[in-house]
Amino acid sequence: MRDLVQKLNRNQAADNPIHLEILADGDALISKESHERYLTGIHKIMQTAQDQATVQKLVQTSEFQDLKLSNAHALLLATEVLNNDPTISGGWLQDHSQDAVVFTPNSSIAEDLRTGRLRYVNMLEPVRRPCGEQQLIARSKVLLREQISKEGIAYINKDDIAFSSLWLQGLAGQLDGDLSELGIARASFTDLPSHIQSEVANLFTTHSPSDAIDGKHTNFLQTPCSRFGNLLISNKRRQSLEMALEQSARESAARQVESATAVPALDSTDALNGVLKNEKSLTSAEHNELRNGLLNREMNQRVRSLFEGELTRGYDTMRERFSSQYCDRILFKADLGHEFNKSLESHSDFAKILEETLETWVQETLIPQNLKPQSPLSRLAQQCNDKSLSRKLDALKTQWRGLEDLRTFPPQYRVAELVDNVDARRGAKEDLIRKQQAYLAKETKPLDGLLELLVILIARRTPGFAHARGKHIPRLIGLLEGMYHEDGNDAETQDLLRTLDQLKQRVKTGSATKDDVEQMRVVERKDAMRFAQSTSPNEAHHDRSPGE
């Protein structure tokens, strides 16, 4: 066919050669004049489409109503224009075989993106089923990208999808409103293809995206947030939930210390479920998305660290409480009794008797009473969750080795340090005196009342704190007489000693009455006043040895 065209052209006038068009449905011969006219008409249509930013059909227009121009011919002419005419800045051809060839100028795509009529466009295929040479399609892509970039009307992600900035801003405004008011928004765009839904959500949660086509960093949302599945959660709300989860972990640790849990453990998922239970507006699937998003590896580690740290603090607190209670309930009573017995240098036989009495009382009464199951001290020991402490207490109950064994404890309890502290010992002794005063104030039995009175009077004048029984009352009065004579043998002292002797005799014969018990209380109050007047605060409990 080409040879025939060349031969005909040699025979034709030079100014009107025959033009060969190779069409999809065969070859066609047209004159150059007709070709130029068709080309001009096609150019005019494409220029108008570009100027008006509209989509145009290239055949069914007034310029070609009197011509029988096929779609295939129109497609070739339009391709020639796009390839050779710099005034047409790119566009896309579609061949609708039964209808017409459609031209979509880049300006139309850009305008639709600008106004939001077109929400997004795939830069790899801006229109469906484009036709034309691959080189031409590539050139149109470049020109479209340049136009969008220059005008800043859209953002192109790494997958070459351009999103209308106006449309994105509208969506962002709605999401910002929810994030600001509720702290949570749903990035679920069900009218979009699934892969586009994901890309849009990514744009909203990628702050300062590096792939913005204008080269500038832009945040679509004013509210900084994170994305978990289809949920957006503001950083403020996320921080609030994380803080609640952290507090839940601390509270769980505190509860397990308080309840003496043998093997403490934290279930982060259960803890977060407790935090999220008030999120009534979320579906079950959204709860899962939020939980899975919040409980990332870093958060899990942080929560576990807080839990373990709170356990450590809790156990440390319980050990301090145990040490204090142990000293108050057991060790000070035994140790101050031992100190008093040691002070009886000139009454060694009586000291030995009192030491044996003290040992028996500690072993048979004091320890069992304070270390029985569910006692306050045993409860504290369980809350320490310390096997070394459990072994020590079991040994005290079952393998008694003497008073000194009461001081031997694991070092973290600082028992020896506490019991040897001067201020602590003074405070413990004063507390024991106050307790005896309280017993005496309510006492109804003369024998017990007299013993309580003597213990108080002696404690004010000696080191330690006597632990004695009713049968020791005569020896205690003997010790007290020596102490009073040292204070001064005045009439008041003689009167007090006579009163004590009378009370002793009536108690011994069983003739003591309630009035005698009241008399004991009067004696104690007078002695307290006398002792306070005779000693300065710094001299109180000067701890002299009896009989010195």
XYZ file of C-alpha atoms in Angstrom:
548
model
C 0.000 0.000 0.000
C 2.824 2.383 0.778
C 4.350 1.778 -2.662
C 0.995 2.590 -4.257
C 0.744 5.838 -2.303
C 4.219 6.883 -3.401
C 3.375 6.156 -7.070
C 0.102 8.102 -6.878
C 1.859 11.035 -5.278
C 4.347 11.224 -8.105
C 1.412 11.508 -10.537
C -0.558 14.011 -8.363
C 0.013 17.692 -8.081
C 2.757 18.414 -5.600
C 0.530 20.634 -3.460
C -2.130 18.002 -2.868
C -0.461 14.650 -2.203
C -2.322 11.589 -1.018
C -1.943 10.880 2.738
C -1.931 7.282 4.020
C -3.547 6.572 7.383
C -2.983 3.082 8.804
C -6.117 2.368 10.817
C -7.045 -0.461 13.134
C -9.645 -1.736 10.673
C -7.508 -1.324 7.594
C -5.747 1.360 5.521
C -7.394 4.523 4.224
C -6.211 6.944 1.561
C -6.946 10.642 2.100
C -5.486 13.782 0.609
C -3.067 15.905 2.532
C -5.579 18.732 2.482
C -8.189 16.557 4.165
C -5.623 15.320 6.661
C -4.671 18.857 7.609
C -8.318 19.816 7.998
C -9.014 16.821 10.201
C -5.923 17.506 12.271
C -6.903 21.163 12.731
C -10.401 20.168 13.800
C -9.133 17.598 16.290
C -6.652 20.130 17.696
C -9.415 22.700 18.134
C -11.555 20.231 20.068
C -8.649 19.201 22.288
C -7.610 22.823 22.876
C -11.158 23.733 23.896
C -11.306 20.750 26.234
C -8.014 21.799 27.767
C -9.005 25.445 28.148
C -12.381 24.590 29.654
C -10.994 21.690 31.710
C -13.689 19.376 30.375
C -13.837 15.920 28.858
C -14.649 15.851 25.094
C -15.665 13.275 22.478
C -13.541 13.792 19.370
C -15.958 12.687 16.592
C -19.466 13.629 17.483
C -18.957 17.389 17.196
C -20.117 20.029 14.711
C -16.740 20.068 12.925
C -17.247 16.503 11.745
C -20.981 16.235 11.232
C -20.495 16.221 7.434
C -17.592 13.777 7.546
C -17.453 10.040 7.949
C -14.472 10.046 10.362
C -14.037 6.736 12.147
C -13.019 6.379 15.796
C -9.780 4.755 14.752
C -8.951 7.707 12.477
C -9.840 10.220 15.208
C -7.626 8.337 17.672
C -4.643 8.544 15.309
C -5.158 12.253 14.729
C -5.454 12.957 18.479
C -2.313 10.952 19.161
C -0.474 13.028 16.533
C -1.614 16.235 18.235
C -0.486 15.043 21.658
C 2.871 13.966 20.291
C 3.638 17.081 18.242
C 1.690 20.084 19.556
C 3.264 21.728 22.634
C 0.125 23.797 23.289
C -1.708 20.670 24.447
C -0.138 19.968 27.858
C -0.948 16.320 28.153
C -4.103 14.331 28.282
C -5.622 10.888 28.046
C -7.388 9.108 25.183
C -10.018 6.440 25.605
C -11.444 4.422 22.744
C -15.070 3.582 23.338
C -15.420 1.589 20.108
C -19.163 1.720 19.870
C -19.433 5.337 20.928
C -16.513 7.703 20.413
C -12.931 8.497 21.230
C -12.875 10.524 24.470
C -10.170 13.044 25.347
C -9.540 13.845 29.031
C -7.085 16.758 29.300
C -4.759 17.001 32.258
C -6.396 20.315 33.058
C -9.719 18.517 33.628
C -8.161 16.066 36.053
C -6.344 18.890 37.861
C -9.520 20.978 38.099
C -11.550 18.081 39.450
C -8.858 17.464 42.066
C -8.816 21.172 42.900
C -12.582 21.317 43.476
C -12.827 17.930 45.156
C -15.141 16.513 42.508
C -12.386 13.984 41.925
C -11.287 12.676 45.310
C -8.230 10.839 44.085
C -6.561 9.654 40.904
C -4.112 6.866 40.317
C -1.120 8.444 38.569
C -0.266 5.069 37.073
C -3.640 5.038 35.296
C -5.403 8.430 35.621
C -8.308 7.281 33.436
C -9.599 3.801 32.892
C -8.246 1.952 29.855
C -6.073 4.730 28.362
C -4.949 4.117 24.822
C -1.983 5.434 22.834
C 1.711 4.865 22.639
C 3.528 4.024 25.896
C 5.862 6.954 25.363
C 2.864 9.279 25.002
C 1.213 7.903 28.147
C 4.446 8.369 30.106
C 4.737 11.969 28.893
C 1.166 12.741 29.935
C 1.879 11.339 33.415
C 4.872 13.630 33.774
C 2.898 16.666 32.617
C -0.009 15.854 34.965
C 2.316 15.459 37.941
C 4.009 18.764 37.107
C 0.689 20.573 36.897
C -0.592 19.173 40.172
C 2.715 19.896 41.877
C 2.915 23.450 40.575
C -0.587 24.305 41.703
C -0.374 22.391 45.008
C -3.879 21.000 44.627
C -3.188 17.410 45.646
C -0.802 15.135 47.453
C 0.797 12.125 45.825
C 1.774 9.210 47.999
C 4.533 6.688 47.419
C 2.178 4.550 45.337
C 1.546 7.404 42.876
C -2.004 8.077 44.031
C -2.888 11.763 43.962
C -5.476 12.881 46.544
C -7.464 16.095 46.278
C -6.207 18.402 49.011
C -9.616 20.074 49.289
C -11.317 16.729 49.798
C -8.693 15.652 52.319
C -9.096 18.909 54.230
C -12.840 18.375 54.404
C -12.387 14.883 55.805
C -9.704 16.137 58.165
C -12.077 18.777 59.526
C -14.663 16.142 60.374
C -12.091 13.874 61.988
C -10.516 16.766 63.901
C -13.916 17.605 65.341
C -14.371 14.072 66.652
C -10.802 13.879 67.929
C -11.126 17.194 69.717
C -14.488 16.366 71.290
C -14.236 12.620 71.890
C -10.550 11.817 71.524
C -11.484 9.037 69.095
C -12.561 9.153 65.430
C -13.364 6.502 62.859
C -11.244 6.585 59.716
C -13.626 4.268 57.913
C -14.422 5.371 54.350
C -16.628 2.533 53.176
C -17.489 4.187 49.863
C -13.844 3.939 48.772
C -11.971 0.859 47.556
C -10.258 -0.930 50.435
C -6.714 -0.047 49.355
C -7.697 3.621 49.019
C -9.310 3.572 52.474
C -6.011 2.443 53.922
C -4.012 5.060 52.006
C -6.294 7.895 53.149
C -6.068 6.769 56.774
C -2.287 6.638 56.432
C -2.208 10.202 55.128
C -4.123 11.422 58.173
C -1.829 9.702 60.618
C 1.480 10.481 58.873
C 2.552 13.850 60.211
C 4.933 15.891 58.120
C 4.831 13.385 55.234
C 8.014 13.373 53.208
C 6.177 12.466 50.013
C 3.986 15.567 49.727
C 4.350 16.533 46.091
C 5.000 20.201 46.725
C 8.053 19.263 48.761
C 6.602 20.856 51.914
C 5.775 19.077 55.114
C 2.090 19.221 55.923
C -0.095 17.849 58.676
C -3.591 17.124 57.425
C -5.008 16.829 60.940
C -4.632 19.594 63.481
C -4.950 17.019 66.270
C -1.880 14.769 66.633
C -3.118 11.199 66.738
C -2.357 7.536 66.214
C -4.148 5.029 64.041
C -5.226 1.580 65.163
C -7.079 -0.175 62.366
C -9.960 2.125 61.436
C -9.691 4.068 64.686
C -7.896 7.355 65.144
C -7.073 8.265 68.733
C -5.713 11.641 69.765
C -2.340 11.694 71.481
C -4.010 13.305 74.496
C -6.600 10.537 74.754
C -3.973 7.881 74.144
C -1.824 9.332 76.886
C -4.854 9.324 79.184
C -5.553 5.646 78.444
C -1.890 4.741 78.865
C -1.760 6.557 82.191
C -4.912 4.716 83.286
C -3.299 1.424 82.262
C -0.139 2.300 84.188
C -2.224 3.179 87.251
C -4.123 -0.085 86.870
C -0.806 -1.958 86.891
C 0.257 -0.149 90.070
C -3.073 -0.849 91.740
C -2.888 -4.508 90.716
C 0.540 -4.770 92.324
C -0.688 -3.046 95.485
C -3.701 -5.387 95.686
C -1.537 -8.453 95.264
C 0.841 -7.258 97.971
C -2.113 -6.489 100.249
C -3.736 -9.874 99.602
C -0.396 -11.681 100.085
C -0.557 -13.294 96.643
C 2.062 -16.042 96.603
C 3.049 -15.599 92.939
C 2.142 -12.050 91.808
C 1.405 -11.659 88.097
C 0.080 -9.009 85.752
C -2.196 -9.711 82.783
C -1.787 -6.573 80.676
C -4.727 -7.487 78.468
C -7.086 -7.866 81.419
C -5.785 -4.622 82.878
C -6.449 -2.761 79.628
C -9.888 -4.370 79.286
C -10.684 -2.887 82.665
C -9.556 0.532 81.458
C -11.566 0.255 78.219
C -14.765 -1.025 79.790
C -16.125 2.523 79.917
C -15.645 2.993 76.163
C -19.293 2.139 75.501
C -19.392 3.649 72.009
C -16.844 1.230 70.553
C -17.760 -2.028 68.881
C -16.142 -5.290 69.897
C -13.888 -5.153 66.835
C -12.870 -1.566 67.650
C -12.119 -2.579 71.229
C -9.783 -5.223 69.848
C -8.112 -2.747 67.489
C -7.590 -0.243 70.281
C -6.323 -2.869 72.708
C -3.912 -4.365 70.181
C -2.668 -0.919 69.225
C -2.111 0.306 72.770
C -0.486 -2.897 73.993
C 2.547 -2.706 71.779
C 5.863 -4.134 72.893
C 7.085 -0.876 74.397
C 3.884 -0.338 76.387
C 3.882 -3.932 77.603
C 7.418 -3.532 78.874
C 6.619 -0.196 80.535
C 3.523 -1.559 82.277
C 5.366 -4.660 83.464
C 8.227 -2.525 84.747
C 5.772 -0.333 86.675
C 4.046 -3.419 88.064
C 7.300 -4.961 89.239
C 8.514 -1.644 90.629
C 5.289 -1.231 92.600
C 5.630 -4.799 93.884
C 9.143 -4.013 95.099
C 7.987 -0.807 96.809
C 5.026 -2.634 98.302
C 7.179 -5.426 99.694
C 9.692 -2.897 101.032
C 6.859 -1.067 102.776
C 5.484 -4.296 104.221
C 8.947 -5.293 105.463
C 9.343 -1.935 107.179
C 5.922 -2.345 108.781
C 6.726 -5.882 109.833
C 10.017 -4.828 111.389
C 8.325 -2.032 113.321
C 5.446 -4.238 114.463
C 7.734 -7.125 115.327
C 9.842 -4.871 117.513
C 6.782 -3.336 119.192
C 4.886 -6.588 119.721
C 7.725 -8.984 120.554
C 11.306 -7.817 120.542
C 11.097 -4.660 122.684
C 9.048 -6.466 125.338
C 11.557 -9.292 125.528
C 14.663 -7.132 125.149
C 13.630 -4.495 127.688
C 12.745 -7.302 130.131
C 16.182 -8.816 129.592
C 17.795 -5.411 130.098
C 15.978 -4.975 133.422
C 17.077 -8.395 134.624
C 20.699 -7.626 133.728
C 20.481 -4.430 135.811
C 19.788 -6.393 139.029
C 23.503 -6.719 139.809
C 23.073 -6.944 143.577
C 20.073 -9.259 143.301
C 21.463 -11.953 141.035
C 19.225 -14.680 142.398
C 16.103 -12.626 141.711
C 17.482 -11.647 138.292
C 17.874 -15.317 137.413
C 14.302 -16.043 138.487
C 12.941 -13.147 136.408
C 15.055 -14.189 133.388
C 13.626 -17.707 133.502
C 10.130 -16.259 133.866
C 10.767 -13.979 130.893
C 12.102 -16.824 128.722
C 9.100 -18.991 129.470
C 6.636 -16.178 128.831
C 8.263 -15.245 125.524
C 8.395 -18.833 124.296
C 4.981 -19.986 125.517
C 2.872 -16.832 125.310
C 4.409 -13.862 123.507
C 5.547 -15.634 120.330
C 2.567 -17.987 119.880
C 0.140 -15.168 120.572
C 1.694 -12.831 118.010
C 2.616 -15.388 115.349
C -0.547 -17.438 115.272
C -2.300 -17.654 111.856
C -4.223 -14.524 110.881
C -2.633 -12.451 113.636
C -1.658 -8.910 112.508
C 2.036 -9.807 112.588
C 1.537 -13.062 110.654
C -0.551 -11.186 108.107
C 2.239 -8.652 107.628
C 4.750 -11.482 107.249
C 2.639 -13.021 104.469
C 2.478 -9.637 102.725
C 6.291 -9.490 102.707
C 6.270 -12.565 100.419
C 9.722 -13.523 101.695
C 10.646 -17.187 102.179
C 13.616 -16.294 104.378
C 11.257 -14.469 106.761
C 8.833 -17.397 106.789
C 11.655 -19.785 107.701
C 12.788 -17.461 110.497
C 9.330 -17.181 112.048
C 8.772 -20.927 111.799
C 12.062 -21.435 113.638
C 11.025 -19.004 116.410
C 7.803 -20.964 116.914
C 9.276 -24.469 116.784
C 13.013 -24.253 117.526
C 13.368 -21.844 120.474
C 17.027 -21.045 121.142
C 16.776 -18.170 123.615
C 16.129 -14.436 123.733
C 19.141 -13.567 121.583
C 17.554 -15.477 118.706
C 14.825 -12.826 118.577
C 17.364 -10.341 117.192
C 18.720 -12.593 114.433
C 16.801 -11.699 111.280
C 17.507 -11.367 107.546
C 19.459 -8.108 107.130
C 16.820 -6.346 105.033
C 14.594 -6.144 108.128
C 17.166 -4.169 110.179
C 15.767 -5.639 113.406
C 18.968 -5.334 115.458
C 19.433 -1.764 114.264
C 15.894 -0.834 115.274
C 15.974 -2.425 118.731
C 19.342 -0.833 119.618
C 18.251 2.649 118.623
C 18.242 4.771 121.793
C 15.249 6.872 120.819
C 13.310 3.809 119.662
C 13.994 1.999 122.960
C 12.935 5.048 124.976
C 9.772 5.363 122.930
C 9.018 1.659 123.316
C 9.496 1.835 127.080
C 7.249 4.860 127.389
C 4.665 3.043 125.350
C 4.825 0.024 127.662
C 4.392 2.296 130.683
C 1.352 3.926 129.061
C -0.149 0.501 128.373
C 0.351 -0.516 132.012
C -1.288 2.736 133.099
C -4.215 1.946 130.816
C -4.506 -1.542 132.334
C -4.393 -0.090 135.844
C -7.013 2.509 135.000
C -9.490 -0.253 134.142
C -8.274 -2.902 136.584
C -10.707 -4.560 138.993
C -8.501 -7.324 140.435
C -6.329 -6.173 143.366
C -3.492 -8.616 142.688
C -3.139 -7.598 139.042
C -3.559 -3.953 139.956
C -0.756 -4.055 142.530
C 1.564 -5.826 140.073
C 0.819 -3.237 137.374
C 1.460 -0.419 139.843
C 4.829 -1.837 140.924
C 5.958 -2.428 137.338
C 5.160 1.219 136.500
C 6.921 2.655 139.554
C 10.029 0.542 138.990
C 10.124 1.266 135.238
C 10.410 4.983 135.973
C 13.598 4.387 137.934
C 15.418 1.524 136.206
C 16.706 0.472 132.823
C 14.525 -1.842 130.787
C 11.042 -2.901 131.788
C 10.315 -5.606 134.331
C 8.325 -8.662 133.401
C 7.117 -10.243 136.612
C 4.227 -12.177 138.119
C 2.117 -11.818 141.229
C 4.385 -14.092 143.257
C 7.228 -11.632 142.684
C 5.403 -8.700 144.331
C 7.319 -8.872 147.703
C 10.690 -8.822 145.921
C 9.528 -5.969 143.682
C 8.456 -3.917 146.707
C 11.846 -4.608 148.244
C 13.547 -3.232 145.133
C 11.274 -0.215 145.132
C 12.005 0.597 148.801
C 15.674 0.881 147.985
C 14.952 3.171 145.068
C 12.706 5.430 147.172
C 15.272 5.697 149.951
C 17.777 6.856 147.373
C 15.284 9.494 146.180
C 14.984 10.838 149.749
C 13.692 9.438 153.046
C 11.113 12.167 153.643
C 7.658 11.891 155.146
C 6.029 11.568 151.752
C 8.270 8.639 150.887
C 7.584 6.915 154.190
C 3.848 7.398 153.708
C 3.980 5.902 150.209
C 5.981 2.892 151.364
C 3.548 2.246 154.196
C 0.664 2.401 151.729
C 2.369 -0.110 149.448
C 3.019 -2.469 152.354
C -0.608 -2.241 153.491
C -1.836 -2.942 149.979
C 0.524 -5.914 149.762
C -0.804 -7.366 153.031
C -4.445 -6.966 152.027
C -3.801 -8.504 148.626
C -1.930 -11.377 150.273
C -4.775 -12.084 152.732
C -7.445 -11.634 150.055
C -9.098 -8.764 151.915
C -8.359 -6.101 149.290
C -11.365 -4.284 147.828
C -12.237 -1.981 144.954
C -11.229 0.918 147.167
C -7.753 -0.560 147.424
C -7.536 -0.753 143.631
C -8.547 2.889 143.469
C -5.878 3.643 146.072
C -3.342 2.002 143.740
C -4.363 4.390 140.967
C -3.946 7.360 143.363
C -0.453 6.169 144.289
C 0.499 5.901 140.607
C -0.700 9.420 139.835
C 1.167 10.898 142.824
C 4.332 9.069 141.832
C 4.062 10.351 138.278
C 3.869 13.939 139.565
C 6.709 13.405 142.012
C 8.910 11.789 139.371
C 8.217 14.576 136.878
C 9.170 17.241 139.450
C 12.355 15.497 140.493
C 13.757 14.931 136.986
C 14.248 17.122 133.949
C 13.097 15.788 130.548
C 16.667 14.808 129.719
C 17.025 12.911 132.993
C 13.788 10.964 132.745
C 14.326 7.218 132.705
C 17.940 7.656 133.706
C 18.059 3.902 134.036
C 19.962 3.415 137.240
C 20.513 -0.099 138.508
C 18.324 -1.158 141.464
C 20.219 -1.014 144.706
C 22.928 1.307 143.363
